Amino acid sequence: MTTDEAWLARAIDLAVQNVAEGGGPFGAVVVRDGEVVATGQNRVTRDLDPTAHAEVQAIRNACRAAGDFSLAGMTLYTSCEPCPLCVSAALWARLDRVVYAADRDDAARGGFDDREFYELFARDRSTWPTLIEEVRPDDAPAPFDAWLANSHRTAY
């Protein structure tokens, strides 16, 4: 068994355990230098939080454990191909790698069909089910002006 397979087995075990406890079938592990930094399980229904995906939970926990918003140098292992939300979170966290086991077709078979979300971003926003629109007051850029004027800001 490769190292990747061993970490994926851990993520899969977390997912199966979560199902046994009434949660969704998703688990994730963040690893650095062969050590677990943090884990996460799907908590969407338990916490009534549509962003509480296993990968997001693992990223949040890893950031707290690392004391940093950057997870550079770390790998996220997840029981299933990350949805667009989780891919975005992984990119923002600056993870070095994301490795997954089951794919989007496996998820769809289980009732978690994210295809619409993968395809949504390729379509014109006017066709989206949620209206996304800009209303631009004169002071719209004020938060960014304040950010740029703050000499003590933490660069992303």
JSON list of C-alpha atoms in Angstrom, two decimals, residues 29-82:
[
{"chain": "A", "resi": 29, "resn": "VAL", "atom": "CA", "xyz": [-7.35, 14.27, 6.53]},
{"chain": "A", "resi": 30, "resn": "VAL", "atom": "CA", "xyz": [-4.73, 17.03, 6.28]},
{"chain": "A", "resi": 31, "resn": "VAL", "atom": "CA", "xyz": [-1.16, 15.71, 6.44]},
{"chain": "A", "resi": 32, "resn": "ARG", "atom": "CA", "xyz": [2.24, 17.39, 6.71]},
{"chain": "A", "resi": 33, "resn": "ASP", "atom": "CA", "xyz": [5.53, 15.51, 6.68]},
{"chain": "A", "resi": 34, "resn": "GLY", "atom": "CA", "xyz": [3.81, 12.17, 7.24]},
{"chain": "A", "resi": 35, "resn": "GLU", "atom": "CA", "xyz": [1.85, 13.38, 10.28]},
{"chain": "A", "resi": 36, "resn": "VAL", "atom": "CA", "xyz": [-1.86, 14.12, 10.68]},
{"chain": "A", "resi": 37, "resn": "VAL", "atom": "CA", "xyz": [-2.44, 17.83, 11.20]},
{"chain": "A", "resi": 38, "resn": "ALA", "atom": "CA", "xyz": [-6.23, 17.61, 11.32]},
{"chain": "A", "resi": 39, "resn": "THR", "atom": "CA", "xyz": [-9.24, 15.61, 10.21]},
{"chain": "A", "resi": 40, "resn": "GLY", "atom": "CA", "xyz": [-12.76, 16.49, 9.17]},
{"chain": "A", "resi": 41, "resn": "GLN", "atom": "CA", "xyz": [-16.09, 14.79, 8.65]},
{"chain": "A", "resi": 42, "resn": "ASN", "atom": "CA", "xyz": [-19.18, 16.06, 6.91]},
{"chain": "A", "resi": 43, "resn": "ARG", "atom": "CA", "xyz": [-21.23, 18.07, 9.43]},
{"chain": "A", "resi": 44, "resn": "VAL", "atom": "CA", "xyz": [-23.76, 19.68, 7.08]},
{"chain": "A", "resi": 45, "resn": "THR", "atom": "CA", "xyz": [-26.90, 18.19, 8.62]},
{"chain": "A", "resi": 46, "resn": "ARG", "atom": "CA", "xyz": [-25.59, 17.95, 12.18]},
{"chain": "A", "resi": 47, "resn": "ASP", "atom": "CA", "xyz": [-24.53, 21.60, 12.29]},
{"chain": "A", "resi": 48, "resn": "LEU", "atom": "CA", "xyz": [-27.17, 22.91, 9.86]},
{"chain": "A", "resi": 49, "resn": "ASP", "atom": "CA", "xyz": [-24.27, 24.41, 7.89]},
{"chain": "A", "resi": 50, "resn": "PRO", "atom": "CA", "xyz": [-24.15, 23.86, 4.11]},
{"chain": "A", "resi": 51, "resn": "THR", "atom": "CA", "xyz": [-20.43, 24.74, 4.13]},
{"chain": "A", "resi": 52, "resn": "ALA", "atom": "CA", "xyz": [-19.49, 22.11, 6.74]},
{"chain": "A", "resi": 53, "resn": "HIS", "atom": "CA", "xyz": [-18.15, 19.63, 4.17]},
{"chain": "A", "resi": 54, "resn": "ALA", "atom": "CA", "xyz": [-15.49, 17.21, 5.39]},
{"chain": "A", "resi": 55, "resn": "GLU", "atom": "CA", "xyz": [-12.74, 18.96, 3.41]},
{"chain": "A", "resi": 56, "resn": "VAL", "atom": "CA", "xyz": [-13.73, 22.39, 4.72]},
{"chain": "A", "resi": 57, "resn": "GLN", "atom": "CA", "xyz": [-13.89, 21.03, 8.28]},
{"chain": "A", "resi": 58, "resn": "ALA", "atom": "CA", "xyz": [-10.41, 19.49, 7.89]},
{"chain": "A", "resi": 59, "resn": "ILE", "atom": "CA", "xyz": [-9.04, 22.74, 6.45]},
{"chain": "A", "resi": 60, "resn": "ARG", "atom": "CA", "xyz": [-10.55, 24.79, 9.29]},
{"chain": "A", "resi": 61, "resn": "ASN", "atom": "CA", "xyz": [-9.17, 22.38, 11.89]},
{"chain": "A", "resi": 62, "resn": "ALA", "atom": "CA", "xyz": [-5.74, 22.32, 10.21]},
{"chain": "A", "resi": 63, "resn": "CYS", "atom": "CA", "xyz": [-5.55, 26.12, 10.12]},
{"chain": "A", "resi": 64, "resn": "ARG", "atom": "CA", "xyz": [-6.34, 26.27, 13.83]},
{"chain": "A", "resi": 65, "resn": "ALA", "atom": "CA", "xyz": [-3.76, 23.56, 14.58]},
{"chain": "A", "resi": 66, "resn": "ALA", "atom": "CA", "xyz": [-1.10, 25.27, 12.43]},
{"chain": "A", "resi": 67, "resn": "GLY", "atom": "CA", "xyz": [-1.96, 28.74, 13.70]},
{"chain": "A", "resi": 68, "resn": "ASP", "atom": "CA", "xyz": [-2.03, 29.99, 10.11]},
{"chain": "A", "resi": 69, "resn": "PHE", "atom": "CA", "xyz": [-4.50, 30.47, 7.26]},
{"chain": "A", "resi": 70, "resn": "SER", "atom": "CA", "xyz": [-1.97, 28.99, 4.83]},
{"chain": "A", "resi": 71, "resn": "LEU", "atom": "CA", "xyz": [-1.59, 25.22, 4.63]},
{"chain": "A", "resi": 72, "resn": "ALA", "atom": "CA", "xyz": [1.33, 25.37, 2.21]},
{"chain": "A", "resi": 73, "resn": "GLY", "atom": "CA", "xyz": [3.41, 22.23, 2.50]},
{"chain": "A", "resi": 74, "resn": "MET", "atom": "CA", "xyz": [0.40, 20.09, 3.37]},
{"chain": "A", "resi": 75, "resn": "THR", "atom": "CA", "xyz": [-1.77, 17.56, 1.54]},
{"chain": "A", "resi": 76, "resn": "LEU", "atom": "CA", "xyz": [-5.51, 17.07, 1.83]},
{"chain": "A", "resi": 77, "resn": "TYR", "atom": "CA", "xyz": [-6.69, 13.47, 1.52]},
{"chain": "A", "resi": 78, "resn": "THR", "atom": "CA", "xyz": [-10.40, 13.07, 1.02]},
{"chain": "A", "resi": 79, "resn": "SER", "atom": "CA", "xyz": [-12.75, 10.14, 0.66]},
{"chain": "A", "resi": 80, "resn": "CYS", "atom": "CA", "xyz": [-14.40, 11.68, -2.41]},
{"chain": "A", "resi": 81, "resn": "GLU", "atom": "CA", "xyz": [-13.58, 14.10, -5.21]},
{"chain": "A", "resi": 82, "resn": "PRO", "atom": "CA", "xyz": [-13.97, 17.58, -3.77]}
]
